Structure formats: C-alpha cells, structure tokens
PDB file of N, CA and C in Angstrom:
ATOM      1  N   MET A  22     -14.799  -5.510  62.841  1.00  0.00           N
ATOM      2  CA  MET A  22     -14.527  -5.428  64.162  1.00  0.00           C
ATOM      3  C   MET A  22     -14.192  -3.848  64.498  1.00  0.00           C
ATOM      4  N   VAL A  23     -14.681  -3.582  65.586  1.00  0.00           N
ATOM      5  CA  VAL A  23     -14.552  -2.106  66.110  1.00  0.00           C
ATOM      6  C   VAL A  23     -13.778  -2.041  67.429  1.00  0.00           C
ATOM      7  N   TYR A  24     -12.740  -1.288  67.365  1.00  0.00           N
ATOM      8  CA  TYR A  24     -11.908  -0.980  68.627  1.00  0.00           C
ATOM      9  C   TYR A  24     -12.163   0.356  68.971  1.00  0.00           C
ATOM     10  N   HIS A  25     -12.579   0.568  70.256  1.00  0.00           N
ATOM     11  CA  HIS A  25     -12.743   1.916  70.813  1.00  0.00           C
ATOM     12  C   HIS A  25     -11.460   2.180  71.692  1.00  0.00           C
ATOM     13  N   LEU A  26     -10.593   2.973  71.358  1.00  0.00           N
ATOM     14  CA  LEU A  26      -9.304   3.252  72.166  1.00  0.00           C
ATOM     15  C   LEU A  26      -9.447   4.527  72.940  1.00  0.00           C
ATOM     16  N   PHE A  27      -9.194   4.600  74.015  1.00  0.00           N
ATOM     17  CA  PHE A  27      -9.146   5.765  74.918  1.00  0.00           C
ATOM     18  C   PHE A  27      -8.046   5.794  75.907  1.00  0.00           C
ATOM     19  N   SER A  28      -7.648   6.855  76.447  1.00  0.00           N
ATOM     20  CA  SER A  28      -6.687   7.032  77.408  1.00  0.00           C
ATOM     21  C   SER A  28      -7.350   7.439  78.807  1.00  0.00           C
ATOM     22  N   ILE A  29      -6.905   6.690  79.756  1.00  0.00           N
ATOM     23  CA  ILE A  29      -7.242   7.268  81.137  1.00  0.00           C
ATOM     24  C   ILE A  29      -6.638   8.372  81.547  1.00  0.00           C
ATOM     25  N   ALA A  30      -5.268   8.482  81.206  1.00  0.00           N
ATOM     26  CA  ALA A  30      -4.571   9.711  81.759  1.00  0.00           C
ATOM     27  C   ALA A  30      -5.015  10.933  80.980  1.00  0.00           C
ATOM     28  N   ASP A  31      -5.283  10.825  79.742  1.00  0.00           N
ATOM     29  CA  ASP A  31      -5.793  11.987  78.929  1.00  0.00           C
ATOM     30  C   ASP A  31      -7.182  11.940  78.482  1.00  0.00           C
ATOM     31  N   PRO A  32      -8.145  12.432  79.359  1.00  0.00           N
ATOM     32  CA  PRO A  32      -9.572  12.078  79.037  1.00  0.00           C
ATOM     33  C   PRO A  32     -10.159  12.848  77.781  1.00  0.00           C
ATOM     34  N   GLN A  33      -9.798  12.353  76.591  1.00  0.00           N
ATOM     35  CA  GLN A  33     -10.301  12.758  75.387  1.00  0.00           C
ATOM     36  C   GLN A  33     -11.330  11.858  74.909  1.00  0.00           C
ATOM     37  N   PRO A  34     -12.173  12.250  74.054  1.00  0.00           N
ATOM     38  CA  PRO A  34     -13.165  11.268  73.471  1.00  0.00           C
ATOM     39  C   PRO A  34     -12.503   9.965  72.885  1.00  0.00           C
ATOM     40  N   PRO A  35     -12.973   8.780  72.887  1.00  0.00           N
ATOM     41  CA  PRO A  35     -12.545   7.666  72.395  1.00  0.00           C
ATOM     42  C   PRO A  35     -12.257   7.705  70.902  1.00  0.00           C
ATOM     43  N   PHE A  36     -11.293   6.965  70.286  1.00  0.00           N
ATOM     44  CA  PHE A  36     -10.830   6.919  69.069  1.00  0.00           C
ATOM     45  C   PHE A  36     -11.320   5.675  68.600  1.00  0.00           C
ATOM     46  N   ALA A  37     -12.211   5.498  67.532  1.00  0.00           N
ATOM     47  CA  ALA A  37     -12.759   4.294  66.907  1.00  0.00           C
ATOM     48  C   ALA A  37     -11.938   3.938  65.747  1.00  0.00           C
ATOM     49  N   VAL A  38     -11.592   2.531  65.851  1.00  0.00           N
ATOM     50  CA  VAL A  38     -10.922   2.006  64.583  1.00  0.00           C
ATOM     51  C   VAL A  38     -11.776   0.951  64.186  1.00  0.00           C
ATOM     52  N   LYS A  39     -12.124   0.873  62.819  1.00  0.00           N
ATOM     53  CA  LYS A  39     -12.984  -0.096  62.204  1.00  0.00           C
ATOM     54  C   LYS A  39     -12.128  -0.968  61.299  1.00  0.00           C
ATOM     55  N   VAL A  40     -12.191  -2.318  61.555  1.00  0.00           N
ATOM     56  CA  VAL A  40     -11.446  -3.241  60.784  1.00  0.00           C
ATOM     57  C   VAL A  40     -12.316  -4.179  60.185  1.00  0.00           C
ATOM     58  N   ALA A  41     -12.199  -4.381  58.776  1.00  0.00           N
ATOM     59  CA  ALA A  41     -13.031  -5.236  58.033  1.00  0.00           C
ATOM     60  C   ALA A  41     -12.614  -6.646  58.058  1.00  0.00           C
ATOM     61  N   LEU A  42     -13.506  -7.559  58.441  1.00  0.00           N
ATOM     62  CA  LEU A  42     -13.049  -8.853  58.320  1.00  0.00           C
ATOM     63  C   LEU A  42     -13.153  -9.478  56.954  1.00  0.00           C
ATOM     64  N   PRO A  43     -11.862  -9.996  56.470  1.00  0.00           N
ATOM     65  CA  PRO A  43     -11.891 -10.336  54.994  1.00  0.00           C
ATOM     66  C   PRO A  43     -12.755 -11.571  54.649  1.00  0.00           C
ATOM     67  N   ASP A  44     -13.021 -12.544  55.565  1.00  0.00           N
ATOM     68  CA  ASP A  44     -13.819 -13.606  55.053  1.00  0.00           C
ATOM     69  C   ASP A  44     -14.841 -13.963  56.127  1.00  0.00           C
ATOM     70  N   LYS A  45     -16.061 -13.790  55.635  1.00  0.00           N
ATOM     71  CA  LYS A  45     -17.240 -14.175  56.771  1.00  0.00           C
ATOM     72  C   LYS A  45     -17.285 -15.580  57.239  1.00  0.00           C
ATOM     73  N   ALA A  46     -16.865 -16.411  56.346  1.00  0.00           N
ATOM     74  CA  ALA A  46     -17.002 -17.844  56.705  1.00  0.00           C
ATOM     75  C   ALA A  46     -15.875 -18.236  57.604  1.00  0.00           C
ATOM     76  N   ASP A  47     -14.632 -17.703  57.669  1.00  0.00           N
ATOM     77  CA  ASP A  47     -13.699 -17.955  58.450  1.00  0.00           C
ATOM     78  C   ASP A  47     -12.963 -16.667  58.881  1.00  0.00           C
ATOM     79  N   PRO A  48     -13.734 -15.851  59.894  1.00  0.00           N
ATOM     80  CA  PRO A  48     -13.117 -14.407  60.093  1.00  0.00           C
ATOM     81  C   PRO A  48     -11.848 -14.578  61.048  1.00  0.00           C
ATOM     82  N   ARG A  49     -10.823 -13.963  60.607  1.00  0.00           N
ATOM     83  CA  ARG A  49      -9.553 -13.897  61.198  1.00  0.00           C
ATOM     84  C   ARG A  49      -8.932 -12.463  61.237  1.00  0.00           C
ATOM     85  N   LEU A  50      -8.376 -12.161  62.431  1.00  0.00           N
ATOM     86  CA  LEU A  50      -7.717 -10.962  62.510  1.00  0.00           C
ATOM     87  C   LEU A  50      -6.398 -11.058  63.350  1.00  0.00           C
ATOM     88  N   PRO A  51      -5.469 -10.376  63.184  1.00  0.00           N
ATOM     89  CA  PRO A  51      -4.331 -10.307  64.100  1.00  0.00           C
ATOM     90  C   PRO A  51      -4.641  -9.878  65.449  1.00  0.00           C
ATOM     91  N   SER A  52      -4.060 -10.514  66.494  1.00  0.00           N
ATOM     92  CA  SER A  52      -4.344 -10.114  67.862  1.00  0.00           C
ATOM     93  C   SER A  52      -3.702  -8.839  68.202  1.00  0.00           C
ATOM     94  N   VAL A  53      -4.484  -8.148  68.962  1.00  0.00           N
ATOM     95  CA  VAL A  53      -3.892  -6.713  69.557  1.00  0.00           C
ATOM     96  C   VAL A  53      -3.248  -6.871  70.945  1.00  0.00           C
ATOM     97  N   VAL A  54      -3.354  -8.139  71.403  1.00  0.00           N
ATOM     98  CA  VAL A  54      -2.788  -8.467  72.857  1.00  0.00           C
ATOM     99  C   VAL A  54      -1.406  -8.049  73.061  1.00  0.00           C
ATOM    100  N   PRO A  55      -0.557  -8.249  71.970  1.00  0.00           N
ATOM    101  CA  PRO A  55       0.952  -7.874  72.143  1.00  0.00           C
ATOM    102  C   PRO A  55       1.010  -6.324  72.313  1.00  0.00           C
ATOM    103  N   VAL A  56       0.113  -5.565  71.810  1.00  0.00           N
ATOM    104  CA  VAL A  56       0.151  -4.104  71.946  1.00  0.00           C
ATOM    105  C   VAL A  56      -0.682  -3.710  73.413  1.00  0.00           C
ATOM    106  N   TRP A  57      -1.944  -4.079  73.306  1.00  0.00           N
ATOM    107  CA  TRP A  57      -2.754  -3.897  74.469  1.00  0.00           C
ATOM    108  C   TRP A  57      -3.153  -5.148  75.258  1.00  0.00           C
ATOM    109  N   GLU A  58      -2.427  -5.503  76.307  1.00  0.00           N
ATOM    110  CA  GLU A  58      -2.712  -6.753  77.084  1.00  0.00           C
ATOM    111  C   GLU A  58      -4.063  -6.853  77.466  1.00  0.00           C
ATOM    112  N   SER A  59      -4.800  -5.755  77.856  1.00  0.00           N
ATOM    113  CA  SER A  59      -6.011  -5.803  78.372  1.00  0.00           C
ATOM    114  C   SER A  59      -7.115  -6.247  77.297  1.00  0.00           C
ATOM    115  N   ALA A  60      -6.749  -6.359  76.178  1.00  0.00           N
ATOM    116  CA  ALA A  60      -7.654  -6.943  75.017  1.00  0.00           C
ATOM    117  C   ALA A  60      -7.688  -8.579  75.157  1.00  0.00           C
ATOM    118  N   ASN A  61      -7.165  -9.020  76.083  1.00  0.00           N
ATOM    119  CA  ASN A  61      -7.005 -10.560  76.130  1.00  0.00           C
ATOM    120  C   ASN A  61      -8.486 -11.272  76.238  1.00  0.00           C
ATOM    121  N   LEU A  62      -9.210 -10.715  77.351  1.00  0.00           N
ATOM    122  CA  LEU A  62     -10.374 -11.248  77.572  1.00  0.00           C
ATOM    123  C   LEU A  62     -11.377 -10.937  76.477  1.00  0.00           C
ATOM    124  N   GLN A  63     -11.399  -9.757  76.018  1.00  0.00           N
ATOM    125  CA  GLN A  63     -12.270  -9.352  75.058  1.00  0.00           C
ATOM    126  C   GLN A  63     -12.148 -10.167  73.678  1.00  0.00           C
ATOM    127  N   GLU A  64     -10.993 -10.410  73.355  1.00  0.00           N
ATOM    128  CA  GLU A  64     -10.708 -11.232  72.124  1.00  0.00           C
ATOM    129  C   GLU A  64     -11.129 -12.646  72.449  1.00  0.00           C
ATOM    130  N   ARG A  65     -10.951 -13.259  73.669  1.00  0.00           N
ATOM    131  CA  ARG A  65     -11.444 -14.511  73.794  1.00  0.00           C
ATOM    132  C   ARG A  65     -12.955 -14.611  73.785  1.00  0.00           C
ATOM    133  N   GLU A  66     -13.625 -13.460  74.231  1.00  0.00           N
ATOM    134  CA  GLU A  66     -15.171 -13.478  74.230  1.00  0.00           C
ATOM    135  C   GLU A  66     -15.567 -13.301  72.736  1.00  0.00           C
ATOM    136  N   ALA A  67     -14.928 -12.693  71.933  1.00  0.00           N
ATOM    137  CA  ALA A  67     -15.307 -12.499  70.452  1.00  0.00           C
ATOM    138  C   ALA A  67     -15.087 -13.856  69.897  1.00  0.00           C
ATOM    139  N   TYR A  68     -14.086 -14.547  70.113  1.00  0.00           N
ATOM    140  CA  TYR A  68     -13.638 -15.997  69.649  1.00  0.00           C
ATOM    141  C   TYR A  68     -14.909 -16.906  70.019  1.00  0.00           C
ATOM    142  N   ASP A  69     -15.315 -16.921  71.421  1.00  0.00           N
ATOM    143  CA  ASP A  69     -16.044 -17.882  71.847  1.00  0.00           C
ATOM    144  C   ASP A  69     -17.754 -17.587  71.283  1.00  0.00           C
ATOM    145  N   MET A  70     -17.935 -16.268  71.349  1.00  0.00           N
ATOM    146  CA  MET A  70     -19.368 -15.995  70.984  1.00  0.00           C
ATOM    147  C   MET A  70     -19.538 -15.781  69.514  1.00  0.00           C
ATOM    148  N   LEU A  71     -18.600 -15.444  68.780  1.00  0.00           N
ATOM    149  CA  LEU A  71     -18.790 -15.000  67.377  1.00  0.00           C
ATOM    150  C   LEU A  71     -17.791 -15.819  66.424  1.00  0.00           C
ATOM    151  N   GLY A  72     -16.915 -16.556  66.987  1.00  0.00           N
ATOM    152  CA  GLY A  72     -16.082 -17.444  66.062  1.00  0.00           C
ATOM    153  C   GLY A  72     -14.934 -16.664  65.594  1.00  0.00           C
ATOM    154  N   ILE A  73     -14.563 -15.478  65.929  1.00  0.00           N
ATOM    155  CA  ILE A  73     -13.459 -14.676  65.204  1.00  0.00           C
ATOM    156  C   ILE A  73     -12.158 -15.139  65.714  1.00  0.00           C
ATOM    157  N   VAL A  74     -11.296 -15.486  64.937  1.00  0.00           N
ATOM    158  CA  VAL A  74     -10.014 -16.270  65.340  1.00  0.00           C
ATOM    159  C   VAL A  74      -8.997 -14.950  65.362  1.00  0.00           C
ATOM    160  N   PHE A  75      -8.254 -14.815  66.513  1.00  0.00           N
ATOM    161  CA  PHE A  75      -7.231 -13.779  66.621  1.00  0.00           C
ATOM    162  C   PHE A  75      -5.924 -14.506  66.524  1.00  0.00           C
ATOM    163  N   ASP A  76      -5.327 -14.326  65.381  1.00  0.00           N
ATOM    164  CA  ASP A  76      -3.833 -14.926  65.034  1.00  0.00           C
ATOM    165  C   ASP A  76      -2.891 -14.332  66.064  1.00  0.00           C
ATOM    166  N   GLY A  77      -2.158 -15.158  66.786  1.00  0.00           N
ATOM    167  CA  GLY A  77      -1.126 -14.634  67.748  1.00  0.00           C
ATOM    168  C   GLY A  77      -1.516 -14.426  68.969  1.00  0.00           C
ATOM    169  N   HIS A  78      -2.829 -14.686  69.312  1.00  0.00           N
ATOM    170  CA  HIS A  78      -3.422 -14.549  70.704  1.00  0.00           C
ATOM    171  C   HIS A  78      -2.621 -15.537  71.760  1.00  0.00           C
ATOM    172  N   PRO A  79      -2.254 -15.224  72.821  1.00  0.00           N
ATOM    173  CA  PRO A  79      -1.479 -16.170  73.663  1.00  0.00           C
ATOM    174  C   PRO A  79      -2.307 -17.304  74.190  1.00  0.00           C
ATOM    175  N   ASN A  80      -3.660 -17.119  74.377  1.00  0.00           N
ATOM    176  CA  ASN A  80      -4.513 -18.204  75.015  1.00  0.00           C
ATOM    177  C   ASN A  80      -5.912 -18.085  74.353  1.00  0.00           C
ATOM    178  N   LEU A  81      -6.051 -18.335  73.180  1.00  0.00           N
ATOM    179  CA  LEU A  81      -7.403 -18.282  72.539  1.00  0.00           C
ATOM    180  C   LEU A  81      -8.185 -19.504  72.734  1.00  0.00           C
ATOM    181  N   ALA A  82      -8.838 -19.399  74.033  1.00  0.00           N
ATOM    182  CA  ALA A  82      -9.677 -20.582  74.464  1.00  0.00           C
ATOM    183  C   ALA A  82     -10.995 -20.007  74.635  1.00  0.00           C
ATOM    184  N   ARG A  83     -11.979 -20.845  74.674  1.00  0.00           N
ATOM    185  CA  ARG A  83     -13.289 -20.472  74.882  1.00  0.00           C
ATOM    186  C   ARG A  83     -13.405 -19.886  76.441  1.00  0.00           C
ATOM    187  N   LEU A  84     -14.266 -18.840  76.469  1.00  0.00           N
ATOM    188  CA  LEU A  84     -14.492 -18.078  77.747  1.00  0.00           C
ATOM    189  C   LEU A  84     -15.748 -18.537  78.484  1.00  0.00           C
ATOM    190  N   TYR A  85     -16.830 -18.489  77.800  1.00  0.00           N
ATOM    191  CA  TYR A  85     -18.163 -18.802  78.396  1.00  0.00           C
ATOM    192  C   TYR A  85     -18.688 -20.201  78.203  1.00  0.00           C
ATOM    193  N   THR A  86     -18.364 -20.814  76.997  1.00  0.00           N
ATOM    194  CA  THR A  86     -18.889 -22.188  76.707  1.00  0.00           C
ATOM    195  C   THR A  86     -17.645 -23.123  76.799  1.00  0.00           C
ATOM    196  N   TRP A  87     -17.865 -24.335  76.774  1.00  0.00           N
ATOM    197  CA  TRP A  87     -16.819 -25.354  77.119  1.00  0.00           C
ATOM    198  C   TRP A  87     -16.309 -25.734  75.619  1.00  0.00           C
ATOM    199  N   ASP A  88     -15.016 -26.298  75.618  1.00  0.00           N
ATOM    200  CA  ASP A  88     -14.338 -26.837  74.366  1.00  0.00           C
ATOM    201  C   ASP A  88     -15.302 -27.956  73.900  1.00  0.00           C
ATOM    202  N   GLY A  89     -15.509 -27.843  72.625  1.00  0.00           N
ATOM    203  CA  GLY A  89     -16.455 -28.874  71.978  1.00  0.00           C
ATOM    204  C   GLY A  89     -17.885 -28.306  71.919  1.00  0.00           C
ATOM    205  N   PHE A  90     -18.170 -27.135  72.309  1.00  0.00           N
ATOM    206  CA  PHE A  90     -19.541 -26.712  72.186  1.00  0.00           C
ATOM    207  C   PHE A  90     -19.896 -26.491  70.719  1.00  0.00           C
ATOM    208  N   PRO A  91     -20.991 -26.875  70.266  1.00  0.00           N
ATOM    209  CA  PRO A  91     -21.222 -27.002  68.859  1.00  0.00           C
ATOM    210  C   PRO A  91     -21.479 -25.543  68.290  1.00  0.00           C
ATOM    211  N   GLY A  92     -20.435 -24.868  67.810  1.00  0.00           N
ATOM    212  CA  GLY A  92     -20.848 -23.543  67.141  1.00  0.00           C
ATOM    213  C   GLY A  92     -20.469 -22.381  68.083  1.00  0.00           C
ATOM    214  N   HIS A  93     -20.866 -21.171  67.588  1.00  0.00           N
ATOM    215  CA  HIS A  93     -20.552 -20.044  68.346  1.00  0.00           C
ATOM    216  C   HIS A  93     -21.947 -19.147  68.349  1.00  0.00           C
ATOM    217  N   PRO A  94     -22.467 -19.012  69.628  1.00  0.00           N
ATOM    218  CA  PRO A  94     -23.859 -18.799  69.914  1.00  0.00           C
ATOM    219  C   PRO A  94     -24.471 -17.337  69.206  1.00  0.00           C
ATOM    220  N   LEU A  95     -23.528 -16.452  69.044  1.00  0.00           N
ATOM    221  CA  LEU A  95     -23.959 -15.089  68.580  1.00  0.00           C
ATOM    222  C   LEU A  95     -23.794 -14.904  67.057  1.00  0.00           C
ATOM    223  N   ARG A  96     -23.382 -15.964  66.235  1.00  0.00           N
ATOM    224  CA  ARG A  96     -23.349 -16.012  64.800  1.00  0.00           C
ATOM    225  C   ARG A  96     -24.638 -16.139  64.265  1.00  0.00           C
ATOM    226  N   LYS A  97     -24.852 -15.509  63.160  1.00  0.00           N
ATOM    227  CA  LYS A  97     -26.173 -15.514  62.477  1.00  0.00           C
ATOM    228  C   LYS A  97     -26.469 -17.024  61.922  1.00  0.00           C
ATOM    229  N   ASP A  98     -25.388 -17.747  61.726  1.00  0.00           N
ATOM    230  CA  ASP A  98     -25.551 -19.078  61.069  1.00  0.00           C
ATOM    231  C   ASP A  98     -25.715 -20.196  62.332  1.00  0.00           C
ATOM    232  N   PHE A  99     -25.731 -19.764  63.421  1.00  0.00           N
ATOM    233  CA  PHE A  99     -25.767 -20.719  64.588  1.00  0.00           C
ATOM    234  C   PHE A  99     -27.236 -21.233  64.621  1.00  0.00           C
ATOM    235  N   GLU A 100     -27.427 -22.563  64.663  1.00  0.00           N
ATOM    236  CA  GLU A 100     -28.637 -23.129  64.694  1.00  0.00           C
ATOM    237  C   GLU A 100     -29.394 -23.076  66.155  1.00  0.00           C
ATOM    238  N   ASN A 101     -30.156 -22.222  66.309  1.00  0.00           N
ATOM    239  CA  ASN A 101     -30.672 -22.084  67.702  1.00  0.00           C
ATOM    240  C   ASN A 101     -31.767 -23.045  67.922  1.00  0.00           C
ATOM    241  N   ARG A 102     -31.388 -24.132  68.512  1.00  0.00           N
ATOM    242  CA  ARG A 102     -32.489 -25.212  68.916  1.00  0.00           C
ATOM    243  C   ARG A 102     -31.972 -25.627  70.317  1.00  0.00           C
ATOM    244  N   LEU A 103     -32.858 -26.437  70.849  1.00  0.00           N
ATOM    245  CA  LEU A 103     -32.492 -27.113  72.215  1.00  0.00           C
ATOM    246  C   LEU A 103     -31.851 -28.387  72.032  1.00  0.00           C
ATOM    247  N   TYR A 104     -30.746 -28.530  72.653  1.00  0.00           N
ATOM    248  CA  TYR A 104     -29.978 -29.790  72.653  1.00  0.00           C
ATOM    249  C   TYR A 104     -30.346 -30.653  73.791  1.00  0.00           C
ATOM    250  N   SER A 105     -30.544 -31.964  73.520  1.00  0.00           N
ATOM    251  CA  SER A 105     -30.757 -32.843  74.573  1.00  0.00           C
ATOM    252  C   SER A 105     -29.586 -33.072  75.540  1.00  0.00           C
ATOM    253  N   PHE A 106     -29.887 -33.359  76.611  1.00  0.00           N
ATOM    254  CA  PHE A 106     -28.899 -33.573  77.608  1.00  0.00           C
ATOM    255  C   PHE A 106     -27.761 -34.504  77.173  1.00  0.00           C
ATOM    256  N   GLU A 107     -28.163 -35.683  76.471  1.00  0.00           N
ATOM    257  CA  GLU A 107     -27.353 -36.593  76.000  1.00  0.00           C
ATOM    258  C   GLU A 107     -26.375 -36.078  74.806  1.00  0.00           C
ATOM    259  N   GLU A 108     -26.922 -35.172  73.933  1.00  0.00           N
ATOM    260  CA  GLU A 108     -26.044 -34.493  72.840  1.00  0.00           C
ATOM    261  C   GLU A 108     -24.985 -33.689  73.530  1.00  0.00           C
ATOM    262  N   MET A 109     -25.453 -32.759  74.581  1.00  0.00           N
ATOM    263  CA  MET A 109     -24.390 -31.862  75.183  1.00  0.00           C
ATOM    264  C   MET A 109     -23.452 -32.755  75.966  1.00  0.00           C
ATOM    265  N   ARG A 110     -23.926 -33.718  76.635  1.00  0.00           N
ATOM    266  CA  ARG A 110     -22.856 -34.507  77.399  1.00  0.00           C
ATOM    267  C   ARG A 110     -21.633 -35.028  76.553  1.00  0.00           C
ATOM    268  N   GLN A 111     -22.022 -35.321  75.196  1.00  0.00           N
ATOM    269  CA  GLN A 111     -20.899 -35.951  74.376  1.00  0.00           C
ATOM    270  C   GLN A 111     -19.754 -34.810  74.169  1.00  0.00           C
ATOM    271  N   THR A 112     -20.207 -33.507  74.205  1.00  0.00           N
ATOM    272  CA  THR A 112     -19.274 -32.526  73.935  1.00  0.00           C
ATOM    273  C   THR A 112     -18.567 -32.009  75.240  1.00  0.00           C
ATOM    274  N   MET A 113     -18.905 -32.498  76.363  1.00  0.00           N
ATOM    275  CA  MET A 113     -18.367 -31.887  77.668  1.00  0.00           C
ATOM    276  C   MET A 113     -17.246 -32.629  77.926  1.00  0.00           C
ATOM    277  N   PRO A 114     -16.354 -32.223  78.782  1.00  0.00           N
ATOM    278  CA  PRO A 114     -15.054 -32.814  79.215  1.00  0.00           C
ATOM    279  C   PRO A 114     -15.542 -33.881  80.333  1.00  0.00           C
ATOM    280  N   PRO A 115     -14.744 -34.973  80.497  1.00  0.00           N
ATOM    281  CA  PRO A 115     -14.995 -36.151  81.580  1.00  0.00           C
ATOM    282  C   PRO A 115     -15.284 -35.437  82.847  1.00  0.00           C
ATOM    283  N   GLU A 116     -16.026 -36.039  83.566  1.00  0.00           N
ATOM    284  CA  GLU A 116     -16.513 -35.594  84.970  1.00  0.00           C
ATOM    285  C   GLU A 116     -15.330 -35.153  85.976  1.00  0.00           C
ATOM    286  N   GLU A 117     -14.301 -35.937  85.804  1.00  0.00           N
ATOM    287  CA  GLU A 117     -13.006 -35.781  86.615  1.00  0.00           C
ATOM    288  C   GLU A 117     -12.335 -34.524  86.345  1.00  0.00           C
ATOM    289  N   GLU A 118     -12.432 -33.936  85.073  1.00  0.00           N
ATOM    290  CA  GLU A 118     -11.866 -32.804  84.605  1.00  0.00           C
ATOM    291  C   GLU A 118     -12.524 -31.655  85.026  1.00  0.00           C
ATOM    292  N   ARG A 119     -13.793 -31.606  85.420  1.00  0.00           N
ATOM    293  CA  ARG A 119     -14.599 -30.347  85.685  1.00  0.00           C
ATOM    294  C   ARG A 119     -14.340 -29.882  87.119  1.00  0.00           C
TER     295      ARG A 119
END
C-alpha cells in the first residue's frame, strides 16, 4: 500500500509512505481514517476492488459492487468470466431493498 501525503497549506512535494502487506492471501492494515478522515472512501475502494481489509475502519463496506459480489475484481486471483444473470441475482439484495 502506498500513501501519498501532502499539505494544501504548505505546497511541498508529496511525501510517499510505502507499507508492506504482511499476508497476500488475507491483506490487512490498520485504518488511517482516525488520523486522516479523508481516507475513508479510498480505503473502501481498496477493500472493494482489491480485498484489503482496514482494521478499525468506521464503515468498511463495498463502494462499487454490492454485498455478496463474488470476489474483488482487481485482484490477480479474481476469476474473470461472464456470470449469468441467474448467478448474479443470487448475490444481489432483494428487490425491495434496492
């Protein structure tokens, strides 16, 4: 995970912080939302697309796909195939909740 930190008040070049993910099968990091609230949506996006879990995040929910979506689309181990409508309908919330 790479964080690019910069200040709007002091226009210096950004400061990059690289954090190694300890386990590729179950990537987890502590959330930085308690320090930088603006990281909320970026952490949710990383969770949804890449499956990185941010421990301590206030609302770690999927952002682009729905709950029950099979996998995380940007992971290398994601099986990229076409799903039939019937397969996808089983993972979607009931009609009255949409």
